[in-house]
Coordinates of C-alpha atoms in Angstrom, one line a residue:
X4 CA -8.7 3.3 -24.1
X5 CA -11.0 4.8 -21.5
X6 CA -10.7 8.4 -20.3
X7 CA -11.7 7.7 -16.7
X8 CA -9.2 7.5 -14.0
X9 CA -8.4 3.8 -13.1
X10 CA -6.9 2.8 -9.7
X11 CA -5.9 -0.5 -8.2
X12 CA -5.8 -0.9 -4.5
X13 CA -4.5 -4.1 -2.9
X14 CA -5.8 -5.5 0.3
X15 CA -9.0 -3.6 -0.5
X16 CA -11.8 -5.5 1.1
X17 CA -11.4 -4.0 4.6
X18 CA -9.7 -1.5 6.8
X19 CA -7.4 1.0 5.2
X20 CA -7.7 -0.6 1.8
X21 CA -11.5 -0.3 1.7
X22 CA -11.4 3.3 3.0
X23 CA -8.7 4.2 0.4
X24 CA -11.0 2.9 -2.3
X25 CA -13.9 4.9 -1.0
X26 CA -12.0 8.1 -0.9
X27 CA -10.5 7.6 -4.4
X28 CA -13.9 6.7 -5.8
X29 CA -15.4 9.9 -4.4
X30 CA -12.9 11.7 -6.7
X31 CA -14.6 10.2 -9.7
X32 CA -12.1 7.3 -10.0
X33 CA -13.0 3.7 -10.9
X34 CA -11.4 1.6 -8.2
X35 CA -10.4 -2.0 -8.7
X36 CA -10.5 -3.6 -5.3
X37 CA -7.8 -6.3 -5.0
X38 CA -8.7 -9.1 -2.5
X39 CA -7.4 -12.5 -1.8
X40 CA -10.9 -13.8 -1.1
X41 CA -13.0 -12.8 -4.1
X42 CA -16.2 -13.2 -2.1
X43 CA -15.1 -10.6 0.5
X44 CA -14.0 -8.5 -2.4
X45 CA -17.4 -8.6 -4.0
X46 CA -19.0 -7.7 -0.7
X47 CA -16.7 -4.7 -0.2
X48 CA -17.3 -3.6 -3.8
X49 CA -21.1 -3.9 -3.3
X50 CA -20.8 -1.7 -0.2
X51 CA -19.2 1.1 -2.3
X52 CA -21.6 0.6 -5.2
X53 CA -24.5 1.1 -2.7
X54 CA -22.9 4.5 -2.0
X55 CA -23.1 5.3 -5.7
X56 CA -19.3 4.8 -6.2
X57 CA -17.6 3.0 -9.1
X58 CA -15.9 -0.1 -7.7
X59 CA -15.0 -3.5 -9.1
X60 CA -13.5 -6.5 -7.2
X61 CA -10.5 -8.4 -8.6
X62 CA -9.0 -11.5 -7.0
X63 CA -5.5 -10.7 -6.0
X64 CA -3.1 -12.4 -3.6
X65 CA 0.2 -10.4 -4.3
X66 CA 2.2 -13.5 -3.5
X67 CA 0.7 -15.5 -6.4
X68 CA 2.1 -15.0 -9.9
X69 CA -1.1 -16.3 -11.5
X70 CA -3.2 -13.8 -9.7
X71 CA -0.8 -10.9 -10.8
X72 CA -0.9 -12.1 -14.4
X73 CA -4.7 -12.3 -14.4
X74 CA -5.0 -8.8 -13.0
X75 CA -2.6 -7.4 -15.5
X76 CA -4.4 -9.0 -18.4
X77 CA -7.8 -7.8 -17.1
X78 CA -6.7 -4.2 -16.8
X79 CA -5.0 -4.2 -20.2
X80 CA -8.1 -5.6 -21.9
X81 CA -10.7 -3.7 -20.1
X82 CA -9.0 -0.2 -19.7
X83 CA -5.8 -0.1 -21.6
X84 CA -3.8 1.6 -18.8
X85 CA -3.6 2.0 -15.1
X86 CA -3.4 5.5 -13.5
X87 CA -3.0 4.7 -9.8
X88 CA -1.5 1.8 -7.9
X89 CA -1.8 1.7 -4.2
X90 CA 0.2 -1.1 -2.7
X91 CA -1.8 -1.4 0.5
X92 CA -1.7 -5.1 1.2
X93 CA 0.4 -6.0 4.3
X94 CA 0.7 -8.2 7.3
X95 CA 2.4 -8.7 10.6
X96 CA 3.2 -12.3 11.3
X97 CA 1.1 -13.9 14.1
X98 CA 4.2 -15.4 15.6
X99 CA 5.7 -11.9 16.1
X100 CA 4.6 -9.6 18.9
X101 CA 4.0 -6.1 17.8
X102 CA 5.0 -4.3 20.9
X103 CA 8.3 -5.9 21.6
X104 CA 11.8 -6.3 20.2
X105 CA 11.8 -9.7 18.3
X106 CA 15.3 -9.6 16.9
X107 CA 16.7 -12.3 19.2
X108 CA 13.9 -14.8 18.5
X109 CA 11.9 -14.2 15.4
X110 CA 12.0 -17.2 13.1
X111 CA 13.3 -17.3 9.6
X112 CA 9.9 -18.6 8.5
X113 CA 8.2 -15.6 10.0
X114 CA 10.7 -13.3 8.3
X115 CA 10.2 -15.0 4.9
X116 CA 6.4 -15.1 5.1
X117 CA 6.3 -11.4 6.1
X118 CA 8.6 -10.3 3.3
X119 CA 6.6 -12.4 0.7
X120 CA 3.6 -10.2 1.4
X121 CA 5.1 -6.9 2.4
X122 CA 8.0 -6.7 0.0
X123 CA 8.4 -9.3 -2.7
X124 CA 4.6 -9.3 -3.6
X125 CA 4.6 -5.5 -3.9
X126 CA 7.7 -5.5 -6.1
X127 CA 6.3 -8.3 -8.3
X128 CA 2.9 -6.6 -8.8
X129 CA 4.4 -3.2 -9.4
X130 CA 6.9 -4.4 -12.0
X131 CA 4.2 -6.4 -13.8
X132 CA 1.9 -3.3 -13.9
X133 CA 4.5 -0.8 -14.9
X134 CA 3.9 -1.1 -18.7
X135 CA 0.3 -0.1 -18.1
X136 CA 1.1 2.7 -15.6
X137 CA 3.5 4.1 -18.2
X138 CA 0.5 4.4 -20.6
X139 CA -1.1 6.8 -18.1
X140 CA -0.6 10.5 -18.6
X141 CA 0.1 10.9 -14.9
X142 CA 0.8 7.5 -13.3
X143 CA 1.0 7.4 -9.5
X144 CA 2.4 4.6 -7.3
X145 CA 1.9 4.7 -3.6
X146 CA 3.5 2.2 -1.3
X147 CA 1.8 2.0 2.0
X148 CA 4.7 1.7 4.4
X149 CA 5.0 2.4 8.1
X150 CA 7.0 4.8 10.3
X151 CA 8.4 1.6 11.8
X152 CA 10.4 1.2 8.7
X153 CA 12.4 4.4 9.4
X154 CA 16.0 3.5 10.3
X155 CA 16.6 7.1 11.3
X156 CA 13.8 7.1 13.9
X157 CA 14.6 3.6 15.2
X158 CA 18.2 4.9 15.9
X159 CA 16.9 7.9 17.8
X160 CA 16.5 7.0 21.4
X161 CA 14.2 10.0 22.0
X162 CA 11.7 8.7 19.4
X163 CA 8.7 6.6 20.4
X164 CA 9.4 4.4 17.5
X165 CA 12.3 2.8 19.4
X166 CA 9.8 1.1 21.7
X167 CA 8.2 -0.9 18.9
X168 CA 10.5 -3.3 17.2
X169 CA 8.9 -6.3 15.5
X170 CA 11.9 -7.2 13.2
X171 CA 10.1 -9.0 10.4
X172 CA 7.5 -6.3 10.0
X173 CA 9.8 -3.3 10.4
X174 CA 12.5 -4.8 8.1
X175 CA 9.9 -5.5 5.4
X176 CA 8.8 -1.9 5.5
X177 CA 12.3 -0.6 5.3
X178 CA 12.9 -2.7 2.2
X179 CA 9.7 -1.3 0.8
X180 CA 11.0 2.2 1.4
X181 CA 14.2 1.4 -0.5
X182 CA 12.1 0.1 -3.4
X183 CA 10.2 3.4 -3.3
X184 CA 13.5 5.4 -3.6
X185 CA 15.0 3.2 -6.3
X186 CA 11.8 3.0 -8.4
X187 CA 11.3 6.8 -8.2
X188 CA 14.9 7.3 -9.4
X189 CA 14.4 4.9 -12.3
X190 CA 11.2 6.7 -13.4
X191 CA 12.4 10.2 -12.8
X192 CA 12.3 11.1 -16.5
X193 CA 8.7 10.0 -16.8
X194 CA 5.4 11.6 -15.5
X195 CA 5.1 8.8 -13.0
X196 CA 5.5 9.6 -9.3
X197 CA 6.4 7.0 -6.6
X198 CA 6.0 7.8 -2.9
X199 CA 5.6 5.9 0.4
X200 CA 2.8 6.7 2.9
X201 CA 2.7 6.1 6.6
X202 CA -1.0 6.0 7.5
X203 CA -0.5 6.4 11.2
X204 CA -1.5 4.0 14.0
X205 CA -5.0 3.1 12.8
X206 CA -7.8 1.1 14.2
X207 CA -7.6 -2.0 11.9
X208 CA -7.0 -5.7 12.3
X209 CA -3.3 -5.0 12.2
X210 CA -3.3 -1.8 14.3
X211 CA -5.9 -3.1 16.9
X212 CA -8.5 -1.1 18.7
X213 CA -5.8 0.5 20.9
X214 CA -4.9 2.7 18.0
X215 CA -5.9 6.4 18.2
X216 CA -6.8 7.0 14.6
X217 CA -9.8 5.9 12.5
X218 CA -9.5 4.6 9.0
X219 CA -10.9 7.7 7.5
X220 CA -7.8 9.7 8.6
X221 CA -5.5 6.8 8.0
X222 CA -6.3 6.6 4.4
X223 CA -5.8 10.3 3.7
X224 CA -2.0 10.2 3.1
X225 CA -2.2 7.5 0.5
X226 CA -5.0 9.2 -1.3
X227 CA -3.2 12.5 -1.3
X228 CA -0.1 10.9 -2.8
X229 CA -2.3 9.1 -5.4
X230 CA -3.7 12.2 -6.8
X231 CA -0.8 14.7 -6.4
X232 CA -0.2 17.0 -9.3
X233 CA 2.8 17.0 -11.7
X234 CA 4.6 19.5 -9.5
X235 CA 4.4 17.1 -6.5
X236 CA 7.1 15.1 -4.9
X237 CA 8.5 11.7 -5.9
X238 CA 10.7 9.3 -4.0
X239 CA 9.6 10.6 -0.6
X240 CA 7.9 9.3 2.6
X241 CA 5.0 11.1 4.1
X242 CA 2.5 11.1 6.9
X243 CA -0.2 13.6 5.9
X244 CA 1.9 16.6 4.7
X245 CA 4.9 15.8 7.0
X246 CA 7.9 14.2 5.4
X247 CA 9.3 11.3 7.4
X248 CA 13.0 10.5 7.5
X249 CA 14.2 7.3 5.9

């Protein structure tokens, strides 16, 4: 078993995922960069390697059981444990407008496809990797969620969140938040900590160039939660240091 810190980040070949890998690798962590397209994953890993960082691409579509099984087998054989899992992969369905209330017209197909990536895939990957995370002296699981998954804020007419209601996306993040709470409770007698991170509205393919934040700041919350000490929180939802209501 290696003594180095090993992290797996999903959706890691661009945007928030790539920057999360970069910031973790700067903390002397070996990052495994999950990417659906292994060619793009290799290019992203080469970018980090050119900066002197330890990075390795792995092919991973979180909706594919065979990919998950291959990644689990690779980590077990190569490293013997996993210290950090950042569930960053996510999508908003192309048939669903981001800045509108889609509750009356979003299709069941869009709902199902969104949940496959944003919820079911995250749960399947996390459950498959838990035996390896339990072998870490300080396992950390970070679910990259969104403030748009907060039922409290969506119910508050004074909140700006009420203006942005793509149902499939928002509901999938609410479900991911519930998984965070439940998993943290299940693991509360172990050293593992499970938290959800809201990166903010970030300039990415999903967030668009209208967003006010750059990826460097957007990745900070997930990275902070990935490296928190044993006295840190678990089962919570954060943006930077601010706790977000469920």
